[in-house]
Amino acid sequence: MEGPSKYLENLIREFSKLPGIGAKSASRLAFHILKSGGSEAESLARAVLELKENIVTCSICGGISDSDVCPICADSGRDRSSVCVVENARDVLILEATGSFKGIYHVLMGTISPLDGIGPDDINIRGLVERCSAGGVAEVILALNPTIEGDATCLYIARALKPSGVRLTRIAHGLPVGADLDYVDSATIIKSIEGRVEVHS
């Protein structure tokens, strides 16, 4: 059975393609656009097009940027001896939102996943090795997700960076603040125990 408008159905279908957006959410978004003024719809469309047309990859870290070098890499106030390695550009935004890391980043643009046909040469590991070999990097912090692919990638990076002599650490994965052990899975508890820190009085 056809809907009342092919244009509305088309917009709902396009919204449904977005991650985390089901049919109901897509319908709500489409009706919101329908109810909103023409200028709001135009602003949304313009923002999407401008994003696709103007965003580039930072030539230093591999993250997203409006220019050849992203603002983080261009910031002389950042600690360039500390490089945090992440899987994708979205992870940079998440870490930056905490305000806790003052170093610079390196975006891998994925993880090693043989089942998906993704090897070390398919992600930005070579660039990381080159940055560390050039000197000035004292520590590389691996902030990859605690998955099989993330673990395999960390192991590969550790071997690749061994000749450079940089200190290699990995962020602790464990219990979120306020979590109750009754509701935490066993893998998370294991990671919490393995990543424990010393308590000082």
PDB file of C-alpha atoms in Angstrom:
ATOM      1  CA  MET A   1       0.000   0.000   0.000  1.00  0.00           C
ATOM      2  CA  GLU A   2       1.370   3.372  -1.038  1.00  0.00           C
ATOM      3  CA  GLY A   3       1.695   6.295   1.356  1.00  0.00           C
ATOM      4  CA  PRO A   4       0.070   9.679   0.895  1.00  0.00           C
ATOM      5  CA  SER A   5       3.165  11.153  -0.770  1.00  0.00           C
ATOM      6  CA  LYS A   6       6.053   9.609  -2.660  1.00  0.00           C
ATOM      7  CA  TYR A   7       8.233  12.570  -1.588  1.00  0.00           C
ATOM      8  CA  LEU A   8       7.506  11.954   2.087  1.00  0.00           C
ATOM      9  CA  GLU A   9       8.103   8.227   1.703  1.00  0.00           C
ATOM     10  CA  ASN A  10      11.396   8.932  -0.032  1.00  0.00           C
ATOM     11  CA  LEU A  11      12.600  11.175   2.814  1.00  0.00           C
ATOM     12  CA  ILE A  12      11.560   8.600   5.418  1.00  0.00           C
ATOM     13  CA  ARG A  13      13.452   5.945   3.470  1.00  0.00           C
ATOM     14  CA  GLU A  14      16.593   8.121   3.357  1.00  0.00           C
ATOM     15  CA  PHE A  15      16.436   8.899   7.092  1.00  0.00           C
ATOM     16  CA  SER A  16      16.025   5.158   7.777  1.00  0.00           C
ATOM     17  CA  LYS A  17      19.428   4.550   6.223  1.00  0.00           C
ATOM     18  CA  LEU A  18      21.105   6.552   9.008  1.00  0.00           C
ATOM     19  CA  PRO A  19      22.658   4.536  11.867  1.00  0.00           C
ATOM     20  CA  GLY A  20      20.398   4.189  14.898  1.00  0.00           C
ATOM     21  CA  ILE A  21      17.349   5.518  13.051  1.00  0.00           C
ATOM     22  CA  GLY A  22      14.443   3.100  12.783  1.00  0.00           C
ATOM     23  CA  ALA A  23      11.238   3.493  10.789  1.00  0.00           C
ATOM     24  CA  LYS A  24       9.406   5.405  13.541  1.00  0.00           C
ATOM     25  CA  SER A  25      12.269   7.824  14.161  1.00  0.00           C
ATOM     26  CA  ALA A  26      12.675   8.346  10.432  1.00  0.00           C
ATOM     27  CA  SER A  27       8.986   9.142  10.128  1.00  0.00           C
ATOM     28  CA  ARG A  28       9.168  11.654  13.003  1.00  0.00           C
ATOM     29  CA  LEU A  29      12.159  13.377  11.418  1.00  0.00           C
ATOM     30  CA  ALA A  30      10.459  13.548   8.023  1.00  0.00           C
ATOM     31  CA  PHE A  31       7.276  15.040   9.495  1.00  0.00           C
ATOM     32  CA  HIS A  32       9.361  17.536  11.463  1.00  0.00           C
ATOM     33  CA  ILE A  33      10.973  18.686   8.221  1.00  0.00           C
ATOM     34  CA  LEU A  34       7.532  18.846   6.610  1.00  0.00           C
ATOM     35  CA  LYS A  35       6.180  21.051   9.423  1.00  0.00           C
ATOM     36  CA  SER A  36       9.226  23.300   9.632  1.00  0.00           C
ATOM     37  CA  GLY A  37       9.691  26.394   7.551  1.00  0.00           C
ATOM     38  CA  GLY A  38      11.427  26.296   4.207  1.00  0.00           C
ATOM     39  CA  SER A  39      14.496  28.065   5.596  1.00  0.00           C
ATOM     40  CA  GLU A  40      15.063  25.339   8.211  1.00  0.00           C
ATOM     41  CA  ALA A  41      14.887  22.603   5.562  1.00  0.00           C
ATOM     42  CA  GLU A  42      17.234  24.584   3.328  1.00  0.00           C
ATOM     43  CA  SER A  43      19.689  25.083   6.200  1.00  0.00           C
ATOM     44  CA  LEU A  44      19.722  21.342   6.886  1.00  0.00           C
ATOM     45  CA  ALA A  45      20.231  20.476   3.230  1.00  0.00           C
ATOM     46  CA  ARG A  46      22.972  23.105   2.904  1.00  0.00           C
ATOM     47  CA  ALA A  47      24.772  21.817   6.019  1.00  0.00           C
ATOM     48  CA  VAL A  48      24.801  18.257   4.636  1.00  0.00           C
ATOM     49  CA  LEU A  49      26.096  19.382   1.240  1.00  0.00           C
ATOM     50  CA  GLU A  50      28.738  21.679   2.756  1.00  0.00           C
ATOM     51  CA  LEU A  51      29.947  18.838   4.973  1.00  0.00           C
ATOM     52  CA  LYS A  52      30.375  16.506   1.996  1.00  0.00           C
ATOM     53  CA  GLU A  53      31.956  19.141  -0.212  1.00  0.00           C
ATOM     54  CA  ASN A  54      34.387  20.745   2.242  1.00  0.00           C
ATOM     55  CA  ILE A  55      35.537  18.209   4.825  1.00  0.00           C
ATOM     56  CA  VAL A  56      39.022  16.815   4.138  1.00  0.00           C
ATOM     57  CA  THR A  57      41.423  14.482   5.913  1.00  0.00           C
ATOM     58  CA  CYS A  58      44.109  16.113   8.059  1.00  0.00           C
ATOM     59  CA  SER A  59      47.488  15.463   6.447  1.00  0.00           C
ATOM     60  CA  ILE A  60      49.098  14.927   9.860  1.00  0.00           C
ATOM     61  CA  CYS A  61      46.724  12.900  12.062  1.00  0.00           C
ATOM     62  CA  GLY A  62      44.259  11.517   9.518  1.00  0.00           C
ATOM     63  CA  GLY A  63      41.256  13.069  11.275  1.00  0.00           C
ATOM     64  CA  ILE A  64      38.623  15.299   9.713  1.00  0.00           C
ATOM     65  CA  SER A  65      39.321  18.943   9.041  1.00  0.00           C
ATOM     66  CA  ASP A  66      38.190  21.989   7.107  1.00  0.00           C
ATOM     67  CA  SER A  67      41.765  22.504   5.886  1.00  0.00           C
ATOM     68  CA  ASP A  68      44.913  20.494   5.183  1.00  0.00           C
ATOM     69  CA  VAL A  69      45.904  20.550   8.881  1.00  0.00           C
ATOM     70  CA  CYS A  70      43.227  20.207  11.571  1.00  0.00           C
ATOM     71  CA  PRO A  71      42.989  22.735  14.459  1.00  0.00           C
ATOM     72  CA  ILE A  72      44.329  20.201  16.986  1.00  0.00           C
ATOM     73  CA  CYS A  73      47.475  19.455  14.988  1.00  0.00           C
ATOM     74  CA  ALA A  74      47.925  23.172  14.288  1.00  0.00           C
ATOM     75  CA  ASP A  75      47.647  24.094  17.985  1.00  0.00           C
ATOM     76  CA  SER A  76      51.152  24.848  19.293  1.00  0.00           C
ATOM     77  CA  GLY A  77      49.869  24.478  22.845  1.00  0.00           C
ATOM     78  CA  ARG A  78      49.244  20.737  22.490  1.00  0.00           C
ATOM     79  CA  ASP A  79      51.731  18.218  23.903  1.00  0.00           C
ATOM     80  CA  ARG A  80      53.277  16.716  20.758  1.00  0.00           C
ATOM     81  CA  SER A  81      55.199  14.097  22.707  1.00  0.00           C
ATOM     82  CA  SER A  82      51.940  12.292  23.522  1.00  0.00           C
ATOM     83  CA  VAL A  83      49.964  10.704  20.654  1.00  0.00           C
ATOM     84  CA  CYS A  84      46.575   9.103  21.254  1.00  0.00           C
ATOM     85  CA  VAL A  85      45.647   6.503  18.635  1.00  0.00           C
ATOM     86  CA  VAL A  86      41.942   6.091  17.861  1.00  0.00           C
ATOM     87  CA  GLU A  87      39.918   4.054  15.390  1.00  0.00           C
ATOM     88  CA  ASN A  88      37.981   6.871  13.736  1.00  0.00           C
ATOM     89  CA  ALA A  89      37.487  10.633  13.681  1.00  0.00           C
ATOM     90  CA  ARG A  90      34.383  10.403  15.881  1.00  0.00           C
ATOM     91  CA  ASP A  91      36.564   9.042  18.707  1.00  0.00           C
ATOM     92  CA  VAL A  92      38.583  12.271  18.616  1.00  0.00           C
ATOM     93  CA  LEU A  93      35.415  14.278  19.268  1.00  0.00           C
ATOM     94  CA  ILE A  94      34.476  11.998  22.177  1.00  0.00           C
ATOM     95  CA  LEU A  95      37.905  12.297  23.829  1.00  0.00           C
ATOM     96  CA  GLU A  96      38.105  16.048  23.204  1.00  0.00           C
ATOM     97  CA  ALA A  97      34.725  16.510  24.902  1.00  0.00           C
ATOM     98  CA  THR A  98      36.230  15.226  28.169  1.00  0.00           C
ATOM     99  CA  GLY A  99      38.928  17.913  28.121  1.00  0.00           C
ATOM    100  CA  SER A 100      41.309  15.463  29.785  1.00  0.00           C
ATOM    101  CA  PHE A 101      43.788  14.824  26.983  1.00  0.00           C
ATOM    102  CA  LYS A 102      46.203  17.581  25.975  1.00  0.00           C
ATOM    103  CA  GLY A 103      48.276  15.702  23.428  1.00  0.00           C
ATOM    104  CA  ILE A 104      47.658  15.071  19.737  1.00  0.00           C
ATOM    105  CA  TYR A 105      45.881  12.275  17.885  1.00  0.00           C
ATOM    106  CA  HIS A 106      46.400   9.689  15.200  1.00  0.00           C
ATOM    107  CA  VAL A 107      43.327   8.309  13.439  1.00  0.00           C
ATOM    108  CA  LEU A 108      43.681   4.774  12.060  1.00  0.00           C
ATOM    109  CA  MET A 109      40.436   4.903  10.058  1.00  0.00           C
ATOM    110  CA  GLY A 110      39.555   1.362  11.088  1.00  0.00           C
ATOM    111  CA  THR A 111      41.030  -1.736  12.688  1.00  0.00           C
ATOM    112  CA  ILE A 112      42.647  -4.893  11.386  1.00  0.00           C
ATOM    113  CA  SER A 113      39.888  -7.358  10.539  1.00  0.00           C
ATOM    114  CA  PRO A 114      40.948 -10.345   8.400  1.00  0.00           C
ATOM    115  CA  LEU A 115      37.347 -11.616   8.177  1.00  0.00           C
ATOM    116  CA  ASP A 116      36.388  -8.341   6.482  1.00  0.00           C
ATOM    117  CA  GLY A 117      39.496  -8.328   4.328  1.00  0.00           C
ATOM    118  CA  ILE A 118      41.075  -5.403   6.217  1.00  0.00           C
ATOM    119  CA  GLY A 119      44.802  -5.764   6.811  1.00  0.00           C
ATOM    120  CA  PRO A 120      47.471  -3.476   8.305  1.00  0.00           C
ATOM    121  CA  ASP A 121      48.065  -1.767   4.952  1.00  0.00           C
ATOM    122  CA  ASP A 122      44.373  -0.840   4.671  1.00  0.00           C
ATOM    123  CA  ILE A 123      44.422   1.431   7.712  1.00  0.00           C
ATOM    124  CA  ASN A 124      46.689   4.303   8.786  1.00  0.00           C
ATOM    125  CA  ILE A 125      49.346   2.339  10.708  1.00  0.00           C
ATOM    126  CA  ARG A 126      52.220   3.261   8.393  1.00  0.00           C
ATOM    127  CA  GLY A 127      51.606   6.945   9.097  1.00  0.00           C
ATOM    128  CA  LEU A 128      51.828   6.292  12.852  1.00  0.00           C
ATOM    129  CA  VAL A 129      55.137   4.445  12.478  1.00  0.00           C
ATOM    130  CA  GLU A 130      56.514   7.321  10.387  1.00  0.00           C
ATOM    131  CA  ARG A 131      55.444   9.907  12.987  1.00  0.00           C
ATOM    132  CA  CYS A 132      57.141   7.984  15.782  1.00  0.00           C
ATOM    133  CA  SER A 133      60.289   7.302  13.733  1.00  0.00           C
ATOM    134  CA  ALA A 134      60.646  11.020  13.006  1.00  0.00           C
ATOM    135  CA  GLY A 135      61.292  11.660  16.713  1.00  0.00           C
ATOM    136  CA  GLY A 136      59.634  13.817  19.328  1.00  0.00           C
ATOM    137  CA  VAL A 137      57.028  11.243  20.358  1.00  0.00           C
ATOM    138  CA  ALA A 138      57.574   9.897  23.889  1.00  0.00           C
ATOM    139  CA  GLU A 139      54.310   8.006  24.417  1.00  0.00           C
ATOM    140  CA  VAL A 140      51.667   6.425  22.220  1.00  0.00           C
ATOM    141  CA  ILE A 141      48.336   5.838  23.940  1.00  0.00           C
ATOM    142  CA  LEU A 142      46.162   3.200  22.300  1.00  0.00           C
ATOM    143  CA  ALA A 143      42.503   4.163  22.714  1.00  0.00           C
ATOM    144  CA  LEU A 144      40.975   1.392  20.628  1.00  0.00           C
ATOM    145  CA  ASN A 145      37.782  -0.436  21.481  1.00  0.00           C
ATOM    146  CA  PRO A 146      38.205  -3.668  23.500  1.00  0.00           C
ATOM    147  CA  THR A 147      37.139  -5.949  20.644  1.00  0.00           C
ATOM    148  CA  ILE A 148      38.951  -8.816  18.931  1.00  0.00           C
ATOM    149  CA  GLU A 149      39.794  -6.447  16.072  1.00  0.00           C
ATOM    150  CA  GLY A 150      40.904  -3.710  18.472  1.00  0.00           C
ATOM    151  CA  ASP A 151      43.123  -6.117  20.405  1.00  0.00           C
ATOM    152  CA  ALA A 152      44.681  -7.487  17.202  1.00  0.00           C
ATOM    153  CA  THR A 153      45.376  -3.953  15.991  1.00  0.00           C
ATOM    154  CA  CYS A 154      46.990  -2.992  19.301  1.00  0.00           C
ATOM    155  CA  LEU A 155      49.247  -6.052  19.131  1.00  0.00           C
ATOM    156  CA  TYR A 156      50.285  -5.236  15.583  1.00  0.00           C
ATOM    157  CA  ILE A 157      51.013  -1.599  16.467  1.00  0.00           C
ATOM    158  CA  ALA A 158      53.070  -2.678  19.499  1.00  0.00           C
ATOM    159  CA  ARG A 159      55.282  -4.810  17.264  1.00  0.00           C
ATOM    160  CA  ALA A 160      55.518  -2.121  14.585  1.00  0.00           C
ATOM    161  CA  LEU A 161      56.541   0.584  17.078  1.00  0.00           C
ATOM    162  CA  LYS A 162      59.028  -1.508  19.055  1.00  0.00           C
ATOM    163  CA  PRO A 163      62.066  -0.283  17.039  1.00  0.00           C
ATOM    164  CA  SER A 164      61.122   3.367  17.700  1.00  0.00           C
ATOM    165  CA  GLY A 165      61.494   2.903  21.467  1.00  0.00           C
ATOM    166  CA  VAL A 166      58.406   4.969  22.339  1.00  0.00           C
ATOM    167  CA  ARG A 167      56.442   4.148  25.477  1.00  0.00           C
ATOM    168  CA  LEU A 168      53.240   2.307  24.566  1.00  0.00           C
ATOM    169  CA  THR A 169      50.174   2.344  26.824  1.00  0.00           C
ATOM    170  CA  ARG A 170      46.526   1.425  26.437  1.00  0.00           C
ATOM    171  CA  ILE A 171      43.575   3.086  28.096  1.00  0.00           C
ATOM    172  CA  ALA A 172      41.949   1.011  30.843  1.00  0.00           C
ATOM    173  CA  HIS A 173      38.628  -0.588  29.970  1.00  0.00           C
ATOM    174  CA  GLY A 174      36.462  -1.324  32.935  1.00  0.00           C
ATOM    175  CA  LEU A 175      33.485  -0.350  35.015  1.00  0.00           C
ATOM    176  CA  PRO A 176      31.704   2.878  34.158  1.00  0.00           C
ATOM    177  CA  VAL A 177      31.268   5.364  37.004  1.00  0.00           C
ATOM    178  CA  GLY A 178      28.234   4.458  39.133  1.00  0.00           C
ATOM    179  CA  ALA A 179      27.918   0.948  37.691  1.00  0.00           C
ATOM    180  CA  ASP A 180      26.501  -1.881  39.812  1.00  0.00           C
ATOM    181  CA  LEU A 181      28.372  -5.202  39.503  1.00  0.00           C
ATOM    182  CA  ASP A 182      25.027  -7.017  39.182  1.00  0.00           C
ATOM    183  CA  TYR A 183      24.478  -5.396  35.796  1.00  0.00           C
ATOM    184  CA  VAL A 184      28.015  -5.593  34.388  1.00  0.00           C
ATOM    185  CA  ASP A 185      29.057  -8.365  32.013  1.00  0.00           C
ATOM    186  CA  SER A 186      31.957 -10.650  32.912  1.00  0.00           C
ATOM    187  CA  ALA A 187      34.249  -9.360  30.152  1.00  0.00           C
ATOM    188  CA  THR A 188      33.978  -5.827  31.537  1.00  0.00           C
ATOM    189  CA  ILE A 189      34.700  -7.035  35.069  1.00  0.00           C
ATOM    190  CA  ILE A 190      37.789  -8.916  33.838  1.00  0.00           C
ATOM    191  CA  LYS A 191      39.036  -5.777  32.074  1.00  0.00           C
ATOM    192  CA  SER A 192      38.400  -3.795  35.253  1.00  0.00           C
ATOM    193  CA  ILE A 193      40.497  -6.166  37.331  1.00  0.00           C
ATOM    194  CA  GLU A 194      43.286  -6.303  34.755  1.00  0.00           C
ATOM    195  CA  GLY A 195      43.337  -2.507  34.487  1.00  0.00           C
ATOM    196  CA  ARG A 196      43.287  -1.892  38.247  1.00  0.00           C
ATOM    197  CA  VAL A 197      45.373   0.920  39.722  1.00  0.00           C
ATOM    198  CA  GLU A 198      47.097   1.260  43.062  1.00  0.00           C
ATOM    199  CA  VAL A 199      45.144   3.052  45.772  1.00  0.00           C
ATOM    200  CA  HIS A 200      47.129   5.541  47.852  1.00  0.00           C
ATOM    201  CA  SER A 201      46.007   6.658  51.289  1.00  0.00           C
TER     202      SER A 201
END
